[in-house]
Amino acid sequence: MNDKKRVASSTDQENKSRRSFLKTLGLAGTAAAAAPAALAETTARTGTPQYLNLVRSHSSTAANDKVRIALIGTGGMGIGDTQTALMVDGVEMVAACDLYDGRLRRAKELWGDSLPVTKDYREILERKDIDAVINATTDHWHEKISSDAMRKGKHVYCEKPMVQKVEDGHALIKVSKETGKVFQVGSQFASSLLIAKARELLKAGDIGELVFAEAIYDRHSAMGAWQYSIPPDASPQTVDWDTYLGSAPKRPWDPLRFFRWRNYQDYGTGIAGDLYVHLLTSLHCITGSKGPNKVYSSGGTRYWKDGRDVPDIQLSIYDYGKTAEHPEFNLTTRSNFVDGGGGNYLVRLVGTEGDLSLGFDSLTVHRNKFPKAPGMSIDNFPKDQKELYIQEYNKLYPSRPELEGPKEFKYSFPKDYKGDRYEHFVNFFSSVRSKTPNIEDATFGLRACGPTQCGNMSFAQKKAISWDPINMKILGAV
């Protein structure tokens, strides 16, 4: 099967099943993911899906130790996160914060009319009855609110990308260490059963030595391109615009910049921060990598010419050097917001003897071992040389019968799997209760989003940008 067919095969069916799955749970937003370690053995014939075992090891989430949460940022992602968090046993919703009046009313509709709401997140942090906060604000508020929350004794689940700027990431790492509070980034693929299985297979050598990886996250819808709906009553009277701007440049009221903030560099991080962080999170979890050494990015605004100052198609190349965790390899990422093919999602790791292809809800393994004998191209040899060559070749590569195993394996989620985002919250609350390290801390978060900032710099400067994955620093153009 060629690459194009593999991408296509992980597109329509997986997108349909994914949408159906999220609709069943009543969740909105991006894909999610999770990492319990016990996985299915491969015993079935080629082409038969293997269902990953979901071990019920969630005793730490029992209701005997209630965790009280508050939501800061009651938009689509914040609501989706909170609804998922409340699926975990022993979690209670206490309060909500947003800068738009309508979202505060919506919070009461969802979680009870008596729910305390506020436009000032600092009021949330002063409450003694809150253990943890979900920070689902715009990217440019992530560091400030998360740091303030931890200093006030709150654990933090922060949406990705962890920070808008690399220096903010170092600040968060420092605060999380100083306070000892659990800080987890909300890039849910870190907790996926599929990611855990891919990591297991790569480590076992199922695809040989890694040489290349590619990741695709295409969309073909207005919502996918961040053309979010704007409520009819949006105005300076219903939105605290001045507070929203925060560290961003001062501007007159603009509902597009508030409700469609991902379209603007002042508040978001574009395609790279919204989607590539997910892709790098997956890759780093599977390989154990700390990150690339160099990033080059290109693209442009091809269709969504709506005043945005970020591209609607972006392609990046990442160079990963040889480390103790993995050999040298290259990664390409692509996201196209006007994909007439209907949208694609794929994370594919290519080795010397096979590949791993991850869709939204399945993992396919292809195995193609290199034959020991290289083959012969001797038709242009004269007869005597041909006979001599064949004689020596047969000595070096004697023919021996070998069993042929299946060349394709497919793994799927179990029917009772509640979703990657659910598993990610299970991991978060388990860390909160047990005071143990979590699955995606601030250091991991910076190593996932730092290279994407390099990609945005590369896109703007039209030069490759060097990144130090160990010290997590941008080294500049090369």
CSV table of C-alpha atoms in Angstrom, one decimal:
chain,number,residue,atom,x,y,z
A,1,MET,CA,0.0,0.0,0.0
A,2,ASN,CA,1.5,3.4,-1.0
A,3,ASP,CA,1.6,6.4,1.3
A,4,LYS,CA,-1.3,8.2,-0.3
A,5,LYS,CA,-3.6,5.2,0.1
A,6,ARG,CA,-2.6,4.9,3.8
A,7,VAL,CA,-3.4,8.5,4.4
A,8,ALA,CA,-6.7,8.1,2.7
A,9,SER,CA,-7.6,4.9,4.6
A,10,SER,CA,-7.1,6.8,7.9
A,11,THR,CA,-9.3,9.7,6.8
A,12,ASP,CA,-13.0,9.3,6.0
A,13,GLN,CA,-13.9,6.3,8.2
A,14,GLU,CA,-11.8,7.5,11.2
A,15,ASN,CA,-13.2,11.0,11.0
A,16,LYS,CA,-16.8,9.7,10.9
A,17,SER,CA,-16.2,7.4,13.8
A,18,ARG,CA,-14.4,10.1,15.7
A,19,ARG,CA,-17.2,12.6,15.3
A,20,SER,CA,-19.7,10.0,16.3
A,21,PHE,CA,-17.7,9.1,19.4
A,22,LEU,CA,-17.3,12.7,20.6
A,23,LYS,CA,-21.0,13.3,19.9
A,24,THR,CA,-22.0,10.3,22.0
A,25,LEU,CA,-19.9,11.7,24.9
A,26,GLY,CA,-21.2,15.2,24.4
A,27,LEU,CA,-17.7,16.6,24.0
A,28,ALA,CA,-16.5,19.3,21.6
A,29,GLY,CA,-13.1,20.3,20.5
A,30,THR,CA,-9.9,18.7,19.4
A,31,ALA,CA,-8.8,15.1,19.5
A,32,ALA,CA,-7.7,13.6,22.8
A,33,ALA,CA,-5.3,10.8,24.0
A,34,ALA,CA,-4.0,8.5,26.9
A,35,ALA,CA,-1.4,5.9,28.3
A,36,PRO,CA,-2.3,2.9,30.4
A,37,ALA,CA,0.4,0.4,29.8
A,38,ALA,CA,-1.4,-3.0,29.6
A,39,LEU,CA,-2.2,-3.7,25.9
A,40,ALA,CA,-3.5,-6.5,23.8
A,41,GLU,CA,-1.3,-9.3,22.5
A,42,THR,CA,-1.3,-9.8,18.7
A,43,THR,CA,-2.8,-13.2,17.9
A,44,ALA,CA,-5.3,-12.7,15.1
A,45,ARG,CA,-4.9,-12.9,11.3
A,46,THR,CA,-3.8,-10.1,9.1
A,47,GLY,CA,-6.4,-7.4,8.8
A,48,THR,CA,-8.3,-8.3,11.9
A,49,PRO,CA,-8.5,-5.4,14.4
A,50,GLN,CA,-6.9,-6.1,17.8
A,51,TYR,CA,-8.7,-4.3,20.6
A,52,LEU,CA,-6.5,-2.7,23.2
A,53,ASN,CA,-7.2,-3.8,26.7
A,54,LEU,CA,-8.3,-1.1,29.1
A,55,VAL,CA,-7.2,-2.1,32.6
A,56,ARG,CA,-9.4,-0.8,35.3
A,57,SER,CA,-6.6,0.6,37.4
A,58,HIS,CA,-8.4,3.8,38.4
A,59,SER,CA,-8.8,3.1,42.1
A,60,SER,CA,-7.1,6.4,42.9
A,61,THR,CA,-10.1,8.2,41.3
A,62,ALA,CA,-12.6,6.8,43.8
A,63,ALA,CA,-15.0,9.3,45.4
A,64,ASN,CA,-13.4,8.9,48.8
A,65,ASP,CA,-11.1,11.7,48.0
A,66,LYS,CA,-13.0,14.5,46.3
A,67,VAL,CA,-11.2,17.0,44.1
A,68,ARG,CA,-13.0,20.3,43.7
A,69,ILE,CA,-12.3,22.1,40.5
A,70,ALA,CA,-12.9,25.5,38.9
A,71,LEU,CA,-12.9,26.5,35.3
A,72,ILE,CA,-11.1,29.6,34.0
A,73,GLY,CA,-12.1,30.3,30.4
A,74,THR,CA,-15.6,29.0,29.7
A,75,GLY,CA,-15.3,28.7,26.0
A,76,GLY,CA,-15.8,25.6,23.9
A,77,MET,CA,-12.5,24.0,25.0
A,78,GLY,CA,-13.1,24.9,28.6
A,79,ILE,CA,-16.6,23.4,28.6
A,80,GLY,CA,-15.4,20.2,26.9
A,81,ASP,CA,-12.6,19.8,29.4
A,82,THR,CA,-14.9,20.4,32.4
A,83,GLN,CA,-17.6,18.0,31.2
A,84,THR,CA,-14.9,15.4,30.7
A,85,ALA,CA,-13.3,16.1,34.1
A,86,LEU,CA,-16.7,15.6,35.8
A,87,MET,CA,-16.9,12.1,34.3
A,88,VAL,CA,-14.1,11.1,36.6
A,89,ASP,CA,-15.3,9.8,40.0
A,90,GLY,CA,-14.9,12.1,42.9
A,91,VAL,CA,-14.6,15.4,41.0
A,92,GLU,CA,-16.9,18.3,41.9
A,93,MET,CA,-17.5,21.6,40.0
A,94,VAL,CA,-17.2,24.6,42.3
A,95,ALA,CA,-16.9,27.9,40.2
A,96,ALA,CA,-16.3,29.3,36.8
A,97,CYS,CA,-14.7,32.5,35.3
A,98,ASP,CA,-14.8,34.2,32.0
A,99,LEU,CA,-14.6,37.7,30.5
A,100,TYR,CA,-17.9,37.4,28.5
A,101,ASP,CA,-21.2,37.6,30.4
A,102,GLY,CA,-22.9,35.1,28.1
A,103,ARG,CA,-20.4,32.4,29.0
A,104,LEU,CA,-21.0,32.9,32.7
A,105,ARG,CA,-24.7,32.4,32.1
A,106,ARG,CA,-23.9,29.3,30.1
A,107,ALA,CA,-21.8,28.0,33.0
A,108,LYS,CA,-24.9,28.3,35.3
A,109,GLU,CA,-27.0,26.5,32.7
A,110,LEU,CA,-24.6,23.6,32.5
A,111,TRP,CA,-23.6,23.2,36.2
A,112,GLY,CA,-26.4,24.8,38.2
A,113,ASP,CA,-27.8,28.2,38.8
A,114,SER,CA,-26.1,28.4,42.2
A,115,LEU,CA,-22.7,28.0,40.7
A,116,PRO,CA,-20.5,31.0,41.7
A,117,VAL,CA,-19.2,32.8,38.6
A,118,THR,CA,-16.9,35.8,38.1
A,119,LYS,CA,-15.0,37.8,35.5
A,120,ASP,CA,-11.9,38.1,37.8
A,121,TYR,CA,-9.9,34.9,37.9
A,122,ARG,CA,-8.2,36.1,41.1
A,123,GLU,CA,-11.4,35.6,43.0
A,124,ILE,CA,-11.3,32.0,41.9
A,125,LEU,CA,-7.8,31.6,43.3
A,126,GLU,CA,-8.7,33.1,46.6
A,127,ARG,CA,-11.3,30.5,47.3
A,128,LYS,CA,-10.3,27.8,49.9
A,129,ASP,CA,-12.8,25.3,48.6
A,130,ILE,CA,-11.0,24.8,45.2
A,131,ASP,CA,-8.2,22.2,44.8
A,132,ALA,CA,-7.5,22.5,41.1
A,133,VAL,CA,-8.3,24.8,38.1
A,134,ILE,CA,-8.6,24.1,34.5
A,135,ASN,CA,-6.9,26.9,32.6
A,136,ALA,CA,-8.7,27.1,29.2
A,137,THR,CA,-7.9,30.7,28.4
A,138,THR,CA,-6.2,32.2,25.3
A,139,ASP,CA,-2.5,31.2,24.8
A,140,HIS,CA,-1.2,34.6,26.0
A,141,TRP,CA,-2.8,34.2,29.4
A,142,HIS,CA,-1.6,30.6,30.1
A,143,GLU,CA,1.6,31.4,32.0
A,144,LYS,CA,0.2,34.2,34.1
A,145,ILE,CA,-2.9,32.5,35.3
A,146,SER,CA,-1.2,29.1,35.8
A,147,SER,CA,1.6,30.6,37.8
A,148,ASP,CA,-0.8,32.7,39.9
A,149,ALA,CA,-2.9,29.6,40.6
A,150,MET,CA,0.0,27.4,41.7
A,151,ARG,CA,1.3,30.2,44.0
A,152,LYS,CA,-2.2,30.2,45.6
A,153,GLY,CA,-2.0,26.5,46.2
A,154,LYS,CA,-4.0,25.2,43.3
A,155,HIS,CA,-3.2,22.4,41.0
A,156,VAL,CA,-3.4,23.3,37.3
A,157,TYR,CA,-4.6,21.5,34.2
A,158,CYS,CA,-3.6,23.9,31.4
A,159,GLU,CA,-4.7,23.7,27.8
A,160,LYS,CA,-2.1,23.4,25.1
A,161,PRO,CA,0.1,25.0,23.9
A,162,MET,CA,1.5,25.4,27.4
A,163,VAL,CA,2.8,28.9,26.7
A,164,GLN,CA,2.8,31.4,23.9
A,165,LYS,CA,6.5,32.3,24.4
A,166,VAL,CA,9.4,30.0,25.4
A,167,GLU,CA,10.5,32.3,28.3
A,168,ASP,CA,7.1,31.9,29.8
A,169,GLY,CA,7.6,28.2,29.8
A,170,HIS,CA,10.7,28.5,31.9
A,171,ALA,CA,8.8,30.6,34.3
A,172,LEU,CA,6.1,27.9,34.6
A,173,ILE,CA,8.7,25.2,35.2
A,174,LYS,CA,10.2,27.3,38.0
A,175,VAL,CA,6.9,28.0,39.7
A,176,SER,CA,5.7,24.3,39.5
A,177,LYS,CA,9.0,23.2,41.1
A,178,GLU,CA,8.9,25.9,43.8
A,179,THR,CA,5.2,25.2,44.7
A,180,GLY,CA,5.2,21.5,44.3
A,181,LYS,CA,1.8,21.7,42.7
A,182,VAL,CA,0.7,19.3,40.0
A,183,PHE,CA,0.8,21.1,36.6
A,184,GLN,CA,-0.4,19.1,33.6
A,185,VAL,CA,-0.6,20.2,30.0
A,186,GLY,CA,-3.8,19.4,28.2
A,187,SER,CA,-2.4,17.8,25.1
A,188,GLN,CA,-4.4,14.6,25.6
A,189,PHE,CA,-2.5,12.4,23.2
A,190,ALA,CA,0.1,11.9,25.9
A,191,SER,CA,-2.4,9.6,27.7
A,192,SER,CA,-3.6,7.6,24.7
A,193,LEU,CA,-3.8,3.8,24.5
A,194,LEU,CA,-2.7,4.1,20.9
A,195,ILE,CA,0.4,6.1,21.8
A,196,ALA,CA,1.3,3.6,24.5
A,197,LYS,CA,1.0,0.7,22.1
A,198,ALA,CA,3.0,2.5,19.4
A,199,ARG,CA,5.7,3.2,22.0
A,200,GLU,CA,5.8,-0.5,23.0
A,201,LEU,CA,6.0,-1.7,19.4
A,202,LEU,CA,8.8,0.8,18.5
A,203,LYS,CA,10.8,-0.2,21.5
A,204,ALA,CA,10.4,-3.9,20.7
A,205,GLY,CA,11.9,-3.2,17.2
A,206,ASP,CA,8.7,-4.1,15.3
A,207,ILE,CA,9.5,-1.6,12.5
A,208,GLY,CA,13.3,-1.7,12.8
A,209,GLU,CA,15.3,1.5,13.3
A,210,LEU,CA,13.4,4.7,13.1
A,211,VAL,CA,14.5,6.9,10.1
A,212,PHE,CA,11.6,9.2,9.3
A,213,ALA,CA,8.2,10.5,10.7
A,214,GLU,CA,5.4,12.5,9.3
A,215,ALA,CA,2.3,14.0,10.8
A,216,ILE,CA,-0.8,15.5,9.2
A,217,TYR,CA,-3.7,17.4,10.6
A,218,ASP,CA,-5.8,18.7,7.8
A,219,ARG,CA,-9.3,20.3,8.1
A,220,HIS,CA,-12.1,21.4,5.7
A,221,SER,CA,-14.6,23.4,7.6
A,222,ALA,CA,-15.2,26.9,8.9
A,223,MET,CA,-15.1,25.8,12.5
A,224,GLY,CA,-11.9,23.9,11.8
A,225,ALA,CA,-10.4,27.1,10.5
A,226,TRP,CA,-11.4,28.9,13.7
A,227,GLN,CA,-14.3,30.8,12.2
A,228,TYR,CA,-16.1,30.5,15.6
A,229,SER,CA,-19.6,31.9,16.0
A,230,ILE,CA,-19.9,35.4,17.6
A,231,PRO,CA,-22.9,35.9,19.9
A,232,PRO,CA,-25.3,38.7,18.9
A,233,ASP,CA,-24.8,40.6,22.2
A,234,ALA,CA,-21.0,40.8,22.0
A,235,SER,CA,-20.0,44.3,22.9
A,236,PRO,CA,-17.7,46.2,25.3
A,237,GLN,CA,-20.6,46.1,27.7
A,238,THR,CA,-20.7,42.3,27.8
A,239,VAL,CA,-16.9,41.6,27.4
A,240,ASP,CA,-14.1,42.8,29.7
A,241,TRP,CA,-12.0,43.8,26.7
A,242,ASP,CA,-9.2,45.7,28.6
A,243,THR,CA,-8.5,42.7,30.9
A,244,TYR,CA,-8.6,40.3,27.9
A,245,LEU,CA,-5.8,42.2,26.1
A,246,GLY,CA,-3.5,41.7,29.1
A,247,SER,CA,0.1,41.7,27.9
A,248,ALA,CA,-1.0,42.0,24.2
A,249,PRO,CA,-0.9,45.4,22.4
A,250,LYS,CA,-3.7,47.8,23.2
A,251,ARG,CA,-6.4,47.9,20.6
A,252,PRO,CA,-10.0,49.2,20.3
A,253,TRP,CA,-12.8,46.6,20.8
A,254,ASP,CA,-12.9,44.0,18.2
A,255,PRO,CA,-15.2,40.9,18.6
A,256,LEU,CA,-13.2,39.0,16.0
A,257,ARG,CA,-10.0,39.2,18.2
A,258,PHE,CA,-11.9,38.0,21.2
A,259,PHE,CA,-14.1,35.2,19.9
A,260,ARG,CA,-11.7,34.1,17.0
A,261,TRP,CA,-8.5,34.8,18.9
A,262,ARG,CA,-6.6,31.8,17.3
A,263,ASN,CA,-6.4,33.8,14.1
A,264,TYR,CA,-4.1,36.4,15.6
A,265,GLN,CA,-0.5,36.3,16.8
A,266,ASP,CA,-1.2,38.7,19.7
A,267,TYR,CA,-3.2,36.0,21.6
A,268,GLY,CA,-2.6,32.6,20.0
A,269,THR,CA,0.1,30.6,18.3
A,270,GLY,CA,-1.5,29.7,15.0
A,271,ILE,CA,-1.5,26.2,13.5
A,272,ALA,CA,1.8,25.3,15.1
A,273,GLY,CA,0.6,26.0,18.6
A,274,ASP,CA,-2.9,24.7,18.2
A,275,LEU,CA,-2.2,21.4,16.2
A,276,TYR,CA,1.5,20.8,15.9
A,277,VAL,CA,1.9,20.6,19.7
A,278,HIS,CA,-0.5,17.6,19.6
A,279,LEU,CA,1.6,16.0,16.9
A,280,LEU,CA,4.9,16.6,18.7
A,281,THR,CA,3.4,15.4,21.9
A,282,SER,CA,2.5,12.1,20.2
A,283,LEU,CA,6.0,11.7,18.7
A,284,HIS,CA,7.9,12.5,21.9
A,285,CYS,CA,5.7,10.1,23.9
A,286,ILE,CA,6.3,7.3,21.4
A,287,THR,CA,10.1,7.9,20.9
A,288,GLY,CA,11.1,9.3,24.3
A,289,SER,CA,12.6,12.2,22.4
A,290,LYS,CA,13.3,15.6,24.0
A,291,GLY,CA,12.9,17.4,20.7
A,292,PRO,CA,14.5,18.5,17.4
A,293,ASN,CA,17.6,20.5,16.9
A,294,LYS,CA,16.4,22.5,13.9
A,295,VAL,CA,13.0,23.6,12.4
A,296,TYR,CA,12.1,25.0,9.0
A,297,SER,CA,8.6,26.1,8.2
A,298,SER,CA,6.7,27.5,5.2
A,299,GLY,CA,3.1,28.1,4.1
A,300,GLY,CA,0.7,31.0,3.7
A,301,THR,CA,-2.9,32.2,3.7
A,302,ARG,CA,-4.5,30.5,0.8
A,303,TYR,CA,-8.2,30.7,1.5
A,304,TRP,CA,-9.2,32.2,4.9
A,305,LYS,CA,-8.3,35.8,4.0
A,306,ASP,CA,-10.4,37.2,6.8
A,307,GLY,CA,-7.9,39.5,8.4
A,308,ARG,CA,-6.0,36.8,10.3
A,309,ASP,CA,-2.3,37.2,10.5
A,310,VAL,CA,-1.4,33.5,10.8
A,311,PRO,CA,-1.3,31.0,7.9
A,312,ASP,CA,-4.1,28.6,7.0
A,313,ILE,CA,-1.6,26.1,5.5
A,314,GLN,CA,1.7,25.4,7.2
A,315,LEU,CA,4.4,22.8,6.6
A,316,SER,CA,7.4,22.2,8.8
A,317,ILE,CA,10.5,20.1,8.7
A,318,TYR,CA,12.2,19.1,12.0
A,319,ASP,CA,15.7,17.6,12.3
A,320,TYR,CA,16.1,15.2,15.3
A,321,GLY,CA,19.7,14.3,16.2
A,322,LYS,CA,20.9,11.0,17.5
A,323,THR,CA,20.4,10.6,21.3
A,324,ALA,CA,20.3,7.8,23.8
A,325,GLU,CA,16.5,7.5,23.2
A,326,HIS,CA,16.5,7.3,19.4
A,327,PRO,CA,18.6,7.4,16.2
A,328,GLU,CA,18.8,10.4,14.0
A,329,PHE,CA,15.6,11.0,12.0
A,330,ASN,CA,13.5,13.7,10.3
A,331,LEU,CA,9.9,14.7,10.9
A,332,THR,CA,7.6,16.6,8.5
A,333,THR,CA,4.3,18.1,9.7
A,334,ARG,CA,1.5,19.5,7.5
A,335,SER,CA,-1.8,21.3,8.3
A,336,ASN,CA,-4.1,22.6,5.6
A,337,PHE,CA,-7.3,24.4,6.6
A,338,VAL,CA,-8.8,24.2,3.1
A,339,ASP,CA,-8.4,20.5,2.4
A,340,GLY,CA,-10.8,19.7,-0.4
A,341,GLY,CA,-10.1,16.0,0.2
A,342,GLY,CA,-12.2,16.3,3.4
A,343,GLY,CA,-9.5,16.4,6.0
A,344,ASN,CA,-6.8,14.1,7.2
A,345,TYR,CA,-5.2,13.0,10.5
A,346,LEU,CA,-2.1,10.8,10.6
A,347,VAL,CA,1.0,10.3,12.7
A,348,ARG,CA,3.3,7.9,10.9
A,349,LEU,CA,6.7,6.6,12.1
A,350,VAL,CA,8.8,4.9,9.4
A,351,GLY,CA,11.5,2.4,10.2
A,352,THR,CA,13.9,0.2,8.3
A,353,GLU,CA,11.5,-2.8,8.5
A,354,GLY,CA,8.0,-1.3,8.7
A,355,ASP,CA,5.9,1.6,9.8
A,356,LEU,CA,3.4,2.6,12.5
A,357,SER,CA,0.4,4.7,11.3
A,358,LEU,CA,-1.9,6.3,14.0
A,359,GLY,CA,-5.3,7.7,13.1
A,360,PHE,CA,-7.8,9.2,15.6
A,361,ASP,CA,-8.9,5.8,16.8
A,362,SER,CA,-6.7,3.1,15.3
A,363,LEU,CA,-3.1,2.0,15.0
A,364,THR,CA,-1.9,0.1,11.9
A,365,VAL,CA,1.4,-1.6,11.8
A,366,HIS,CA,3.0,-2.6,8.4
A,367,ARG,CA,6.1,-4.8,8.4
A,368,ASN,CA,8.4,-5.2,5.4
A,369,LYS,CA,11.7,-6.8,6.4
A,370,PHE,CA,14.7,-6.2,4.2
A,371,PRO,CA,15.7,-9.5,2.6
A,372,LYS,CA,19.1,-10.8,3.6
A,373,ALA,CA,20.0,-11.3,0.0
A,374,PRO,CA,20.2,-8.0,-2.0
A,375,GLY,CA,19.2,-9.4,-5.3
A,376,MET,CA,21.1,-9.4,-8.6
A,377,SER,CA,21.3,-7.1,-11.5
A,378,ILE,CA,23.6,-9.1,-13.8
A,379,ASP,CA,21.8,-9.2,-17.2
A,380,ASN,CA,24.5,-6.9,-18.6
A,381,PHE,CA,27.3,-9.2,-17.5
A,382,PRO,CA,28.9,-11.5,-20.0
A,383,LYS,CA,28.1,-15.2,-19.6
A,384,ASP,CA,31.3,-16.2,-17.7
A,385,GLN,CA,31.0,-13.3,-15.3
A,386,LYS,CA,27.4,-14.0,-14.7
A,387,GLU,CA,28.1,-17.6,-13.8
A,388,LEU,CA,30.9,-16.6,-11.4
A,389,TYR,CA,28.8,-14.0,-9.8
A,390,ILE,CA,25.9,-16.4,-9.2
A,391,GLN,CA,28.2,-19.0,-7.8
A,392,GLU,CA,29.7,-16.5,-5.2
A,393,TYR,CA,26.2,-15.0,-4.5
A,394,ASN,CA,24.8,-18.4,-3.6
A,395,LYS,CA,27.6,-19.0,-1.2
A,396,LEU,CA,27.0,-15.7,0.5
A,397,TYR,CA,23.2,-16.0,0.5
A,398,PRO,CA,22.2,-19.7,0.6
A,399,SER,CA,18.5,-20.2,0.0
A,400,ARG,CA,16.7,-21.3,3.2
A,401,PRO,CA,12.9,-21.6,3.6
A,402,GLU,CA,11.5,-19.1,6.2
A,403,LEU,CA,8.1,-18.7,7.6
A,404,GLU,CA,6.2,-15.6,6.5
A,405,GLY,CA,4.2,-13.8,9.2
A,406,PRO,CA,1.4,-11.2,8.8
A,407,LYS,CA,2.5,-8.0,7.3
A,408,GLU,CA,-0.2,-5.8,8.7
A,409,PHE,CA,-1.7,-5.5,12.2
A,410,LYS,CA,-4.5,-3.2,13.3
A,411,TYR,CA,-5.3,-2.1,16.9
A,412,SER,CA,-8.5,-0.3,17.9
A,413,PHE,CA,-9.9,1.2,21.1
A,414,PRO,CA,-12.1,-1.1,23.2
A,415,LYS,CA,-15.8,-0.5,23.0
A,416,ASP,CA,-15.9,0.9,26.6
A,417,TYR,CA,-13.1,3.3,26.1
A,418,LYS,CA,-14.2,6.8,27.3
A,419,GLY,CA,-11.7,8.7,25.3
A,420,ASP,CA,-8.2,10.1,25.5
A,421,ARG,CA,-9.2,13.3,27.1
A,422,TYR,CA,-11.0,11.3,29.9
A,423,GLU,CA,-7.9,9.2,30.5
A,424,HIS,CA,-5.8,12.4,30.6
A,425,PHE,CA,-8.0,13.8,33.4
A,426,VAL,CA,-7.8,10.4,35.2
A,427,ASN,CA,-4.0,10.8,35.1
A,428,PHE,CA,-4.3,14.4,36.3
A,429,PHE,CA,-6.5,13.7,39.3
A,430,SER,CA,-4.5,10.6,40.2
A,431,SER,CA,-1.4,12.9,40.4
A,432,VAL,CA,-3.3,15.4,42.5
A,433,ARG,CA,-4.5,12.8,45.0
A,434,SER,CA,-1.2,10.9,45.2
A,435,LYS,CA,1.1,13.9,44.9
A,436,THR,CA,3.1,12.0,42.3
A,437,PRO,CA,4.6,13.2,39.0
A,438,ASN,CA,2.1,13.5,36.2
A,439,ILE,CA,2.2,12.4,32.6
A,440,GLU,CA,2.8,15.7,30.9
A,441,ASP,CA,4.5,18.3,33.2
A,442,ALA,CA,5.8,21.7,32.4
A,443,THR,CA,9.2,20.5,31.1
A,444,PHE,CA,7.5,18.1,28.7
A,445,GLY,CA,5.1,20.8,27.7
A,446,LEU,CA,7.8,23.3,26.9
A,447,ARG,CA,9.7,20.6,24.8
A,448,ALA,CA,6.5,20.1,22.8
A,449,CYS,CA,5.6,23.8,22.2
A,450,GLY,CA,9.1,25.4,22.1
A,451,PRO,CA,9.8,23.8,18.6
A,452,THR,CA,6.5,25.1,17.3
A,453,GLN,CA,7.5,28.6,18.3
A,454,CYS,CA,10.7,28.0,16.3
A,455,GLY,CA,8.5,27.0,13.4
A,456,ASN,CA,6.5,30.2,13.6
A,457,MET,CA,9.7,32.2,13.7
A,458,SER,CA,11.0,30.3,10.7
A,459,PHE,CA,7.8,31.0,8.8
A,460,ALA,CA,8.1,34.7,9.5
A,461,GLN,CA,11.9,34.9,8.8
A,462,LYS,CA,12.0,32.4,6.0
A,463,LYS,CA,15.1,30.8,7.7
A,464,ALA,CA,15.7,27.6,9.6
A,465,ILE,CA,15.7,28.1,13.4
A,466,SER,CA,17.9,26.1,15.8
A,467,TRP,CA,16.5,24.8,19.1
A,468,ASP,CA,18.3,23.4,22.1
A,469,PRO,CA,16.0,20.5,23.2
A,470,ILE,CA,17.9,19.8,26.5
A,471,ASN,CA,18.0,23.4,27.8
A,472,MET,CA,14.8,24.3,25.9
A,473,LYS,CA,16.2,27.5,24.3
A,474,ILE,CA,15.8,29.1,20.9
A,475,LEU,CA,19.3,29.5,19.4
A,476,GLY,CA,18.3,31.6,16.4
A,477,ALA,CA,18.4,31.4,12.6
A,478,VAL,CA,20.9,29.3,10.8
